[in-house]
Tab-separated table of C-alpha atoms in Angstrom:
chain	number	residue	atom	x	y	z
W	1	MET	CA	60.857	96.260	301.751
W	2	HIS	CA	57.133	96.560	301.192
W	3	ALA	CA	56.988	95.771	297.495
W	4	LEU	CA	54.129	97.078	295.393
W	5	LYS	CA	51.463	94.398	295.235
W	6	LYS	CA	48.984	96.269	293.048
W	7	ILE	CA	49.260	99.106	290.536
W	8	VAL	CA	46.058	100.789	289.357
W	9	ILE	CA	46.026	102.665	286.036
W	10	VAL	CA	43.172	105.158	285.794
W	11	GLY	CA	42.370	105.915	282.162
W	12	GLY	CA	42.816	103.954	278.947
W	13	GLY	CA	43.508	105.205	275.454
W	14	SER	CA	46.960	104.876	273.967
W	15	SER	CA	48.648	106.284	277.088
W	16	GLY	CA	46.950	103.909	279.502
W	17	TRP	CA	47.499	100.829	277.397
W	18	ILE	CA	51.116	101.685	276.568
W	19	ALA	CA	51.707	101.986	280.310
W	20	ALA	CA	49.891	98.705	280.958
W	21	ALA	CA	51.831	96.893	278.226
W	22	ILE	CA	55.224	98.054	279.491
W	23	LEU	CA	54.400	97.202	283.097
W	24	ALA	CA	52.979	93.804	282.126
W	25	ASN	CA	56.160	93.077	280.188
W	26	LYS	CA	58.425	93.956	283.129
W	27	LEU	CA	56.479	92.941	286.243
W	28	LYS	CA	55.578	89.307	286.882
W	29	PRO	CA	51.824	88.966	287.452
W	30	GLU	CA	52.352	86.704	290.449
W	31	LEU	CA	54.309	89.474	292.167
W	32	CYS	CA	52.267	92.553	291.240
W	33	ASP	CA	48.673	92.912	290.038
W	34	ILE	CA	47.936	95.533	287.393
W	35	GLU	CA	44.403	96.847	286.943
W	36	LEU	CA	43.327	99.428	284.351
W	37	ILE	CA	40.101	101.357	284.776
W	38	GLU	CA	38.528	102.996	281.746
W	39	SER	CA	35.074	104.122	280.773
W	40	GLU	CA	33.478	103.853	277.366
W	41	GLU	CA	31.491	106.950	278.338
W	42	ILE	CA	34.699	108.996	278.151
W	43	GLY	CA	36.070	109.437	274.649
W	44	THR	CA	39.772	109.546	273.869
W	45	ILE	CA	41.493	112.241	271.842
W	46	GLY	CA	42.937	109.577	269.557
W	47	VAL	CA	44.944	111.858	267.257
W	48	GLY	CA	48.484	110.885	268.318
W	49	GLU	CA	49.165	109.222	264.983
W	50	SER	CA	52.818	110.053	264.366
W	51	THR	CA	55.799	108.588	266.218
W	52	ILE	CA	59.599	108.701	266.312
W	53	PRO	CA	62.009	105.764	265.789
W	54	LEU	CA	62.097	104.952	269.505
W	55	PHE	CA	58.533	103.653	269.136
W	56	VAL	CA	59.864	100.888	266.880
W	57	ASP	CA	62.329	100.116	269.684
W	58	LEU	CA	59.368	99.797	272.070
W	59	LEU	CA	57.888	97.067	269.866
W	60	LYS	CA	61.176	95.196	270.157
W	61	GLN	CA	61.231	95.779	273.917
W	62	LEU	CA	57.760	94.233	274.174
W	63	ASP	CA	58.626	91.347	271.796
W	64	ILE	CA	55.855	92.460	269.433
W	65	ASP	CA	56.070	91.265	265.846
W	66	GLU	CA	56.526	94.477	263.883
W	67	VAL	CA	54.884	93.270	260.678
W	68	ASP	CA	51.803	92.003	262.522
W	69	PHE	CA	51.575	95.273	264.455
W	70	ILE	CA	51.779	97.370	261.282
W	71	LYS	CA	49.021	95.320	259.662
W	72	GLN	CA	46.728	95.500	262.687
W	73	VAL	CA	47.030	99.249	263.288
W	74	GLN	CA	47.000	100.199	259.569
W	75	ALA	CA	50.417	101.811	259.951
W	76	SER	CA	52.616	103.372	257.308
W	77	PHE	CA	56.306	104.229	257.517
W	78	LYS	CA	57.762	107.594	258.473
W	79	LEU	CA	61.245	108.778	257.473
W	80	GLY	CA	60.971	112.254	258.957
W	81	ILE	CA	58.978	115.482	258.722
W	82	GLU	CA	58.623	117.874	255.811
W	83	PHE	CA	58.240	121.519	256.895
W	84	ILE	CA	56.588	123.852	254.390
W	85	ASP	CA	56.479	127.682	254.619
W	86	TRP	CA	58.117	127.868	258.060
W	87	LYS	CA	61.101	130.054	257.170
W	88	GLN	CA	59.376	131.952	254.384
W	89	LYS	CA	56.359	131.207	252.253
W	90	GLY	CA	57.358	129.061	249.297
W	91	GLU	CA	60.309	127.416	251.074
W	92	ALA	CA	60.496	123.897	252.517
W	93	TYR	CA	62.978	121.688	254.343
W	94	PHE	CA	63.142	118.156	255.703
W	95	HIS	CA	63.994	116.896	259.195
W	96	PRO	CA	65.101	113.284	258.652
W	97	PHE	CA	65.645	110.357	260.971
W	98	GLY	CA	68.859	108.367	261.018
W	99	ILE	CA	72.419	109.472	260.358
W	100	ILE	CA	73.532	112.175	257.961
W	101	GLY	CA	76.795	111.759	256.066
W	102	PRO	CA	79.236	109.127	254.867
W	103	GLY	CA	81.362	106.922	257.093
W	104	MET	CA	83.156	109.492	259.222
W	105	ASP	CA	82.751	110.954	262.682
W	106	LEU	CA	79.468	112.907	262.753
W	107	HIS	CA	81.010	116.043	264.254
W	108	GLN	CA	83.845	115.820	261.768
W	109	PHE	CA	81.404	115.390	258.887
W	110	HIS	CA	79.402	118.464	259.850
W	111	GLN	CA	82.540	120.537	260.223
W	112	ALA	CA	83.859	119.282	256.869
W	113	TRP	CA	80.531	120.134	255.291
W	114	LEU	CA	80.550	123.638	256.819
W	115	LYS	CA	84.023	124.185	255.408
W	116	SER	CA	82.936	122.915	252.001
W	117	LYS	CA	80.041	125.390	251.926
W	118	GLN	CA	82.438	128.230	252.724
W	119	GLN	CA	84.536	127.018	249.807
W	120	GLY	CA	81.520	127.126	247.487
W	121	SER	CA	80.640	123.415	247.411
W	122	PRO	CA	77.234	122.664	245.828
W	123	TYR	CA	76.342	119.838	248.255
W	124	GLU	CA	73.413	120.604	250.542
W	125	LEU	CA	73.213	118.973	253.973
W	126	GLN	CA	70.170	116.810	253.228
W	127	GLN	CA	71.840	115.291	250.148
W	128	PHE	CA	73.711	113.147	252.683
W	129	SER	CA	70.552	111.862	254.406
W	130	ALA	CA	69.232	108.504	253.201
W	131	CYS	CA	65.865	109.242	254.826
W	132	ASN	CA	65.562	112.541	252.999
W	133	ILE	CA	66.421	111.035	249.603
W	134	MET	CA	63.996	108.122	250.134
W	135	ALA	CA	61.252	110.548	251.205
W	136	LYS	CA	61.924	112.810	248.236
W	137	HIS	CA	61.363	109.906	245.839
W	138	ARG	CA	58.559	108.333	247.950
W	139	ARG	CA	60.611	105.163	248.411
W	140	PHE	CA	61.050	102.869	251.389
W	141	PHE	CA	63.175	99.901	252.371
W	142	PRO	CA	64.149	98.697	255.889
W	143	PRO	CA	67.708	99.841	256.678
W	144	LYS	CA	68.436	96.592	258.562
W	145	SER	CA	67.916	94.728	255.272
W	146	ALA	CA	70.368	96.962	253.418
W	147	THR	CA	73.569	96.671	255.448
W	148	LYS	CA	76.804	98.024	253.988
W	149	THR	CA	74.888	100.352	251.679
W	150	PRO	CA	74.311	104.132	251.897
W	151	ILE	CA	70.876	103.533	253.466
W	152	ASP	CA	71.996	101.297	256.327
W	153	ASN	CA	72.308	104.366	258.574
W	154	ALA	CA	68.701	105.412	257.976
W	155	ALA	CA	65.947	104.988	260.567
W	156	TYR	CA	62.180	105.051	260.530
W	157	ALA	CA	59.131	105.497	262.716
W	158	LEU	CA	55.466	104.738	262.096
W	159	HIS	CA	52.274	106.586	261.314
W	160	LEU	CA	49.498	104.729	263.113
W	161	ASP	CA	45.888	104.769	264.202
W	162	ALA	CA	45.975	105.654	267.912
W	163	ASN	CA	42.669	103.925	268.650
W	164	LEU	CA	43.822	100.713	266.960
W	165	VAL	CA	47.089	100.907	268.894
W	166	ALA	CA	45.133	101.085	272.158
W	167	LYS	CA	43.120	98.013	271.147
W	168	TYR	CA	46.244	96.109	270.116
W	169	LEU	CA	48.083	96.892	273.354
W	170	ARG	CA	44.985	96.160	275.420
W	171	ASN	CA	44.970	92.632	274.048
W	172	TYR	CA	48.735	92.383	274.628
W	173	ALA	CA	48.380	93.517	278.250
W	174	GLU	CA	45.338	91.398	279.080
W	175	VAL	CA	47.038	88.257	277.777
W	176	ARG	CA	49.824	89.048	280.257
W	177	GLY	CA	47.509	89.385	283.238
W	178	VAL	CA	46.353	93.009	283.241
W	179	ILE	CA	42.765	93.309	284.477
W	180	ARG	CA	40.535	95.806	282.696
W	181	THR	CA	37.653	97.286	284.677
W	182	GLU	CA	34.910	99.213	282.931
W	183	GLY	CA	33.797	102.213	284.930
W	184	MET	CA	34.031	105.930	285.537
W	185	VAL	CA	35.920	107.181	288.576
W	186	VAL	CA	33.736	109.607	290.539
W	187	GLN	CA	35.686	109.898	293.795
W	188	VAL	CA	39.291	109.516	294.957
W	189	LEU	CA	39.929	108.677	298.621
W	190	GLN	CA	43.219	109.458	300.355
W	191	LYS	CA	44.963	108.159	303.457
W	192	ASN	CA	45.949	110.406	306.378
W	193	ASN	CA	49.378	110.959	304.808
W	194	GLY	CA	47.825	112.179	301.564
W	195	TYR	CA	48.580	109.010	299.600
W	196	ILE	CA	45.776	107.709	297.399
W	197	GLU	CA	44.024	104.732	298.988
W	198	LYS	CA	41.263	103.882	296.538
W	199	VAL	CA	39.068	105.180	293.738
W	200	ILE	CA	35.282	104.883	293.747
W	201	LEU	CA	33.498	104.087	290.489
W	202	LYS	CA	30.147	105.377	289.287
W	203	ASN	CA	28.570	101.983	290.040
W	204	GLY	CA	29.766	102.192	293.646
W	205	ALA	CA	32.641	99.730	293.341
W	206	ALA	CA	35.916	100.611	295.083
W	207	VAL	CA	39.335	99.836	293.582
W	208	THR	CA	42.272	99.926	295.990
W	209	GLY	CA	45.951	99.917	295.119
W	210	ASP	CA	49.456	100.517	296.403
W	211	PHE	CA	50.311	102.802	293.512
W	212	PHE	CA	48.201	104.742	290.985
W	213	ILE	CA	49.017	105.900	287.465
W	214	ASP	CA	47.022	108.866	286.180
W	215	CYS	CA	46.198	108.481	282.481
W	216	THR	CA	43.105	110.672	282.576
W	217	GLY	CA	44.425	113.147	280.005
W	218	PHE	CA	44.032	116.900	280.428
W	219	LYS	CA	41.515	116.196	283.212
W	220	ALA	CA	44.412	115.024	285.437
W	221	LEU	CA	41.955	113.559	287.922
W	222	LEU	CA	44.522	112.112	290.339
W	223	ILE	CA	47.682	114.195	290.022
W	224	GLU	CA	45.976	117.602	289.877
W	225	LYS	CA	42.352	117.439	291.010
W	226	THR	CA	43.206	115.170	293.948
W	227	LEU	CA	46.852	115.885	294.813
W	228	GLY	CA	46.946	119.466	293.471
W	229	VAL	CA	50.579	119.461	292.398
W	230	GLY	CA	50.335	122.545	290.173
W	231	TYR	CA	51.387	123.233	286.593
W	232	HIS	CA	54.180	125.137	284.836
W	233	ASP	CA	52.539	127.116	282.031
W	234	TRP	CA	54.799	127.406	278.946
W	235	SER	CA	52.340	129.254	276.701
W	236	HIS	CA	54.599	132.348	276.710
W	237	TYR	CA	57.114	130.238	274.786
W	238	LEU	CA	54.608	128.289	272.684
W	239	PRO	CA	51.514	130.382	271.936
W	240	CYS	CA	49.458	127.693	270.139
W	241	ASP	CA	46.713	126.531	272.508
W	242	ARG	CA	44.146	124.719	270.348
W	243	ALA	CA	43.938	122.125	267.610
W	244	VAL	CA	41.188	121.071	265.245
W	245	ALA	CA	41.427	117.546	263.817
W	246	VAL	CA	39.642	115.627	261.087
W	247	GLN	CA	40.111	112.325	259.252
W	248	THR	CA	39.768	111.920	255.487
W	249	LYS	CA	39.828	109.197	252.876
W	250	ASN	CA	43.184	108.645	251.213
W	251	THR	CA	43.849	110.316	247.903
W	252	GLY	CA	46.920	109.635	245.794
W	253	GLU	CA	50.095	108.038	247.090
W	254	THR	CA	50.889	107.328	250.743
W	255	PHE	CA	54.051	109.315	251.273
W	256	PRO	CA	56.517	108.081	253.950
W	257	PHE	CA	56.730	111.232	256.052
W	258	THR	CA	54.650	113.635	258.114
W	259	ARG	CA	53.926	117.005	256.524
W	260	ALA	CA	53.769	120.137	258.678
W	261	THR	CA	52.672	123.243	256.777
W	262	ALA	CA	52.839	126.670	258.382
W	263	ARG	CA	49.570	128.614	258.233
W	264	ASP	CA	48.587	132.161	259.182
W	265	SER	CA	48.085	131.364	262.887
W	266	GLY	CA	49.889	128.042	263.400
W	267	TRP	CA	50.468	124.933	261.310
W	268	THR	CA	48.603	121.976	259.814
W	269	TRP	CA	49.614	118.334	259.879
W	270	ARG	CA	48.987	115.611	257.349
W	271	ILE	CA	49.634	112.000	258.378
W	272	PRO	CA	48.891	109.296	255.784
W	273	LEU	CA	47.916	105.860	257.116
W	274	GLN	CA	47.076	102.800	255.050
W	275	HIS	CA	43.316	103.207	255.446
W	276	ARG	CA	42.896	106.970	255.863
W	277	THR	CA	44.680	110.261	256.419
W	278	GLY	CA	44.888	112.211	259.667
W	279	ASN	CA	44.720	116.003	259.381
W	280	GLY	CA	44.816	118.799	261.909
W	281	TYR	CA	45.496	122.473	262.496
W	282	VAL	CA	47.408	123.593	265.606
W	283	TYR	CA	46.772	127.294	266.182
W	284	ALA	CA	46.812	130.164	268.654
W	285	SER	CA	43.338	131.303	269.699
W	286	LYS	CA	44.735	134.795	270.317
W	287	PHE	CA	45.207	135.122	266.565
W	288	CYS	CA	42.521	132.810	265.148
W	289	SER	CA	38.939	131.838	265.984
W	290	ASP	CA	37.770	128.226	266.051
W	291	GLU	CA	35.606	128.793	262.992
W	292	ASP	CA	38.458	130.337	261.030
W	293	ALA	CA	40.671	127.413	262.057
W	294	LYS	CA	38.116	124.906	260.811
W	295	THR	CA	37.817	126.765	257.526
W	296	THR	CA	41.590	126.868	257.099
W	297	LEU	CA	41.898	123.158	257.757
W	298	LEU	CA	39.021	122.131	255.498
W	299	ASN	CA	40.433	124.248	252.667
W	300	ALA	CA	43.821	122.575	253.073
W	301	ILE	CA	42.799	118.899	252.995
W	302	ASP	CA	42.205	116.453	250.191
W	303	GLY	CA	39.732	113.596	250.256
W	304	GLU	CA	36.253	112.984	251.572
W	305	LEU	CA	35.672	113.673	255.279
W	306	LEU	CA	35.377	110.599	257.491
W	307	THR	CA	34.784	112.558	260.709
W	308	GLU	CA	33.541	115.974	261.676
W	309	PRO	CA	36.196	118.551	262.662
W	310	ARG	CA	36.827	118.435	266.393
W	311	VAL	CA	38.378	121.275	268.399
W	312	ILE	CA	40.823	120.285	271.164
W	313	PRO	CA	41.944	123.013	273.612
W	314	PHE	CA	45.245	122.535	275.442
W	315	LEU	CA	47.733	124.359	277.644
W	316	THR	CA	51.390	123.783	276.890
W	317	GLY	CA	53.440	122.987	279.989
W	318	ILE	CA	54.321	120.388	282.593
W	319	ARG	CA	53.207	119.318	286.075
W	320	LYS	CA	55.351	120.708	288.867
W	321	GLN	CA	55.682	117.113	290.037
W	322	ILE	CA	54.940	114.389	287.508
W	323	TRP	CA	55.286	111.841	290.312
W	324	ASP	CA	53.849	112.838	293.703
W	325	LYS	CA	53.275	110.494	296.646
W	326	ASN	CA	51.976	107.180	295.267
W	327	CYS	CA	50.753	108.665	291.993
W	328	LEU	CA	52.518	108.920	288.648
W	329	SER	CA	51.036	111.032	285.847
W	330	VAL	CA	51.545	109.834	282.289
W	331	GLY	CA	50.739	111.351	278.913
W	332	LEU	CA	48.519	114.436	278.819
W	333	ALA	CA	48.032	114.247	282.589
W	334	ALA	CA	51.788	114.864	283.015
W	335	GLY	CA	52.111	117.721	280.557
W	336	PHE	CA	51.716	118.688	276.947
W	337	ILE	CA	53.959	119.991	274.197
W	338	GLU	CA	52.336	120.544	270.825
W	339	PRO	CA	52.803	117.569	268.463
W	340	LEU	CA	55.141	119.258	265.954
W	341	GLU	CA	57.871	116.638	266.403
W	342	SER	CA	55.591	113.710	267.332
W	343	THR	CA	56.857	113.386	270.902
W	344	ALA	CA	53.621	112.639	272.805
W	345	ILE	CA	53.792	108.831	272.612
W	346	HIS	CA	57.537	108.935	273.283
W	347	LEU	CA	56.955	110.828	276.542
W	348	VAL	CA	54.489	108.140	277.648
W	349	MET	CA	57.045	105.422	276.942
W	350	ARG	CA	59.819	107.437	278.530
W	351	GLY	CA	57.761	108.211	281.616
W	352	VAL	CA	56.859	104.584	282.309
W	353	ASN	CA	60.319	103.193	281.572
W	354	MET	CA	61.905	105.846	283.774
W	355	PHE	CA	59.443	104.926	286.531
W	356	LEU	CA	60.569	101.300	286.309
W	357	ARG	CA	64.150	102.488	286.673
W	358	PHE	CA	63.190	104.098	289.995
W	359	LEU	CA	60.512	101.528	290.887
W	360	PRO	CA	59.614	102.177	294.526
W	361	ASP	CA	58.118	100.052	297.227
W	362	GLN	CA	54.934	101.138	299.005
W	363	ASP	CA	56.788	103.858	300.941
W	364	CYS	CA	57.698	105.788	297.746
W	365	ASP	CA	61.011	107.263	298.930
W	366	GLN	CA	61.144	111.017	298.310
W	367	ALA	CA	64.635	110.712	296.834
W	368	LEU	CA	63.308	108.489	294.057
W	369	MET	CA	60.479	110.915	293.320
W	370	SER	CA	62.801	113.907	293.258
W	371	GLU	CA	65.274	112.333	290.856
W	372	TYR	CA	62.498	111.025	288.608
W	373	ASN	CA	60.876	114.451	288.435
W	374	ARG	CA	64.221	116.123	287.743
W	375	ARG	CA	65.015	113.757	284.883
W	376	MET	CA	61.572	113.907	283.307
W	377	THR	CA	61.478	117.700	283.591
W	378	MET	CA	64.777	117.798	281.690
W	379	ASP	CA	63.184	115.687	278.940
W	380	TYR	CA	60.194	117.990	278.648
W	381	GLU	CA	62.394	121.102	278.649
W	382	GLU	CA	64.631	119.637	275.940
W	383	ILE	CA	61.615	118.955	273.728
W	384	ARG	CA	60.136	122.388	274.530
W	385	ASP	CA	63.340	124.123	273.418
W	386	PHE	CA	63.501	122.119	270.197
W	387	ILE	CA	59.884	122.957	269.337
W	388	VAL	CA	60.425	126.666	270.075
W	389	LEU	CA	63.409	126.517	267.699
W	390	HIS	CA	61.045	125.938	264.757
W	391	TYR	CA	59.184	129.145	265.528
W	392	CYS	CA	61.815	131.604	266.723
W	393	LEU	CA	64.032	131.255	263.616
W	394	THR	CA	61.232	132.229	261.232
W	395	GLU	CA	61.769	135.126	258.848
W	396	ARG	CA	58.018	135.517	258.307
W	397	GLU	CA	56.298	138.720	259.325
W	398	ASP	CA	53.257	138.453	257.068
W	399	THR	CA	50.779	137.740	259.895
W	400	ALA	CA	50.447	138.816	263.523
W	401	PHE	CA	51.119	135.255	264.674
W	402	TRP	CA	54.445	134.943	262.844
W	403	ARG	CA	55.547	138.427	263.887
W	404	HIS	CA	54.887	137.349	267.459
W	405	CYS	CA	56.897	134.139	267.002
W	406	LYS	CA	59.837	135.939	265.427
W	407	HIS	CA	60.167	138.406	268.291
W	408	MET	CA	58.868	136.420	271.290
W	409	GLU	CA	60.799	135.542	274.429
W	410	ILE	CA	62.612	132.189	274.228
W	411	PRO	CA	63.925	129.996	277.075
W	412	PRO	CA	67.410	130.973	278.346
W	413	SER	CA	68.547	127.388	277.759
W	414	LEU	CA	67.645	127.710	274.059
W	415	THR	CA	69.445	131.053	273.842
W	416	ASN	CA	72.604	129.390	275.164
W	417	THR	CA	72.261	126.529	272.656
W	418	LEU	CA	71.791	128.896	269.733
W	419	ASN	CA	74.736	131.091	270.751
W	420	LEU	CA	76.996	128.027	270.864
W	421	PHE	CA	75.697	126.718	267.544
W	422	LYS	CA	76.064	130.059	265.762
W	423	SER	CA	79.758	130.165	266.629
W	424	GLN	CA	80.976	127.053	264.812
W	425	GLY	CA	78.230	124.452	264.885
W	426	ASP	CA	78.712	122.976	268.346
W	427	LEU	CA	75.834	121.913	270.581
W	428	PRO	CA	75.606	121.285	274.347
W	429	LYS	CA	75.918	117.666	275.393
W	430	GLY	CA	73.341	116.225	277.763
W	431	VAL	CA	72.220	112.919	279.253
W	432	ASP	CA	69.845	110.697	277.258
W	433	LEU	CA	68.944	113.455	274.830
W	434	LEU	CA	66.079	112.792	272.430
W	435	PHE	CA	67.133	115.280	269.757
W	436	HIS	CA	70.746	114.811	268.758
W	437	ASP	CA	73.015	116.980	266.625
W	438	ILE	CA	71.497	115.808	263.330
W	439	SER	CA	68.062	117.112	264.320
W	440	TRP	CA	69.439	120.507	265.315
W	441	TRP	CA	71.543	120.734	262.140
W	442	SER	CA	68.515	119.922	259.986
W	443	VAL	CA	66.126	122.435	261.538
W	444	CYS	CA	68.714	125.212	261.856
W	445	GLU	CA	69.881	124.766	258.262
W	446	GLY	CA	66.300	124.498	257.045
W	447	MET	CA	65.405	127.725	258.841
W	448	GLY	CA	68.454	129.563	257.479
W	449	LEU	CA	70.748	129.485	260.535
W	450	ARG	CA	74.237	128.329	259.540
W	451	PRO	CA	77.263	128.700	261.852
W	452	ALA	CA	79.554	131.634	261.077
W	453	LYS	CA	82.700	129.508	261.192
W	454	TYR	CA	83.855	125.895	261.325
W	455	ASN	CA	86.219	124.155	263.733
W	456	SER	CA	89.712	124.586	262.292
W	457	LEU	CA	90.674	121.029	263.267
W	458	VAL	CA	88.910	119.966	260.080
W	459	ASP	CA	91.697	121.675	258.142
W	460	ASN	CA	93.739	118.579	258.998
W	461	LEU	CA	91.600	116.647	256.506
W	462	ASN	CA	92.562	116.534	252.853
W	463	TYR	CA	89.949	118.821	251.312
W	464	GLU	CA	90.050	117.249	247.856
W	465	ALA	CA	89.735	113.734	249.319
W	466	THR	CA	86.770	114.860	251.430
W	467	GLN	CA	85.027	116.353	248.405
W	468	SER	CA	85.666	113.133	246.493
W	469	LEU	CA	84.058	111.181	249.349
W	470	PHE	CA	81.073	113.539	249.355
W	471	LYS	CA	80.626	113.101	245.601
W	472	MET	CA	80.869	109.314	245.738
W	473	PHE	CA	78.468	109.002	248.690
W	474	THR	CA	75.733	111.254	247.279
W	475	GLU	CA	75.888	109.624	243.837
W	476	LYS	CA	75.706	106.097	245.279
W	477	LEU	CA	72.855	107.100	247.581
W	478	ASP	CA	70.820	108.593	244.733
W	479	GLU	CA	71.477	105.585	242.520
W	480	LEU	CA	70.467	103.086	245.209
W	481	VAL	CA	67.277	104.897	246.233
W	482	GLN	CA	66.044	104.972	242.637
W	483	LYS	CA	66.084	101.160	242.678
W	484	LEU	CA	64.042	100.823	245.875
W	485	PRO	CA	60.302	100.031	245.880
W	486	THR	CA	57.868	102.867	246.336
W	487	HIS	CA	56.410	103.244	249.807
W	488	ASP	CA	52.994	102.082	248.580
W	489	ASP	CA	54.494	99.045	246.851
W	490	PHE	CA	56.454	98.085	249.959
W	491	LEU	CA	53.356	98.337	252.154
W	492	ARG	CA	51.266	96.314	249.721
W	493	ASP	CA	53.874	93.573	249.326
W	494	ASN	CA	54.999	93.261	252.947
W	495	CYS	CA	52.448	94.513	255.476
W	496	PRO	CA	49.069	95.393	253.944
């Protein structure tokens, strides 16, 4: 064994400091040094402001006080995503977190619900989601504080200020021994075997390490410009290739969900934080100019501008090897899938935690790299398919962009999933999936895709008793949510 004695992270921002925080939490400083190099000359994108519930789990993993974190990063709560105008203009649906349905097996519940709809039942799927009902009424209460109630199976994520998160985690990591070095990397030197030996900074200083983590964003200084691993381009599945972002002052209530509104050539996001609102327009440059995108976004927002609109080009896809030799790419350096389901920060967390699972010594066994790359590629492909799902089920043909999305090629793996789902609501089972059945049910139902049949095993259930359970659950859920504090009141009283 030649254990890693020093890990060098090149690049800061939320990706770099999330990586540093996780490593500092897991690796004893007396056994392995961690150094992060970042330059104040290089700005960060800083628009990854929406998360999924697994981010709350990361705070627990790092023993971070959730209330203190929320206060410091000006966070608000997120119960899911509201999609407006995606199926047709004038229609909306909600993709909630947490569990859908009363206390019965999830598969059984969905099948019972499908049967009830065939029998003419009035209950819609999202009536059984605590997160959806809370979001609808702009209410919030922590599920863990409401056990044995209809909202104890809810879940939540956070809206947050990415720059404040980086600052918070920098302090966390430095307290635990991570060394921050200010400087811009201008040269990367390799050993005879191609492994990275050291990086040279603009001031002439050299930083050596046993292992390097590339957090340099789309620049991909180590993994691509130095090691040249190549890139799988997925733009034929996801045509959006640019985003324009702007921050505004808050107006009105702070609703507990992300809003994604379909536009002529893509979609806009609205993410309300405690101190401001994040806004952006993700679009396809083939169908929309930068100036038209800016105009569309500015016409769609409320509140006074706090920043100037900033255009961010990107290429959807993934590195052919996320880990190559003694270099791991994380965040935008590893790949990019548009932020429709708020997966960017999750993929950083996932990438670093998976690396720790296969933590190498200085030799970096090829078997470890191969399995890591296989597993991470599966994660990216799963998310890719789920994002494509939102586009390919559209019924819109009112613009060139939406006509393209409706008729475009989709991944074979997504075709197989949809064929299985259309039959009687089943979905393929995988390992460590991010998007479970509830997510697929919600998007498919919201986009108008309902299975043709249900599994006849559900005929074993007493139909009248099931309908009685449905009625009791939905009524109790509605009644309870009406008594909860508003999202703004909860923030003000508990974590301002």
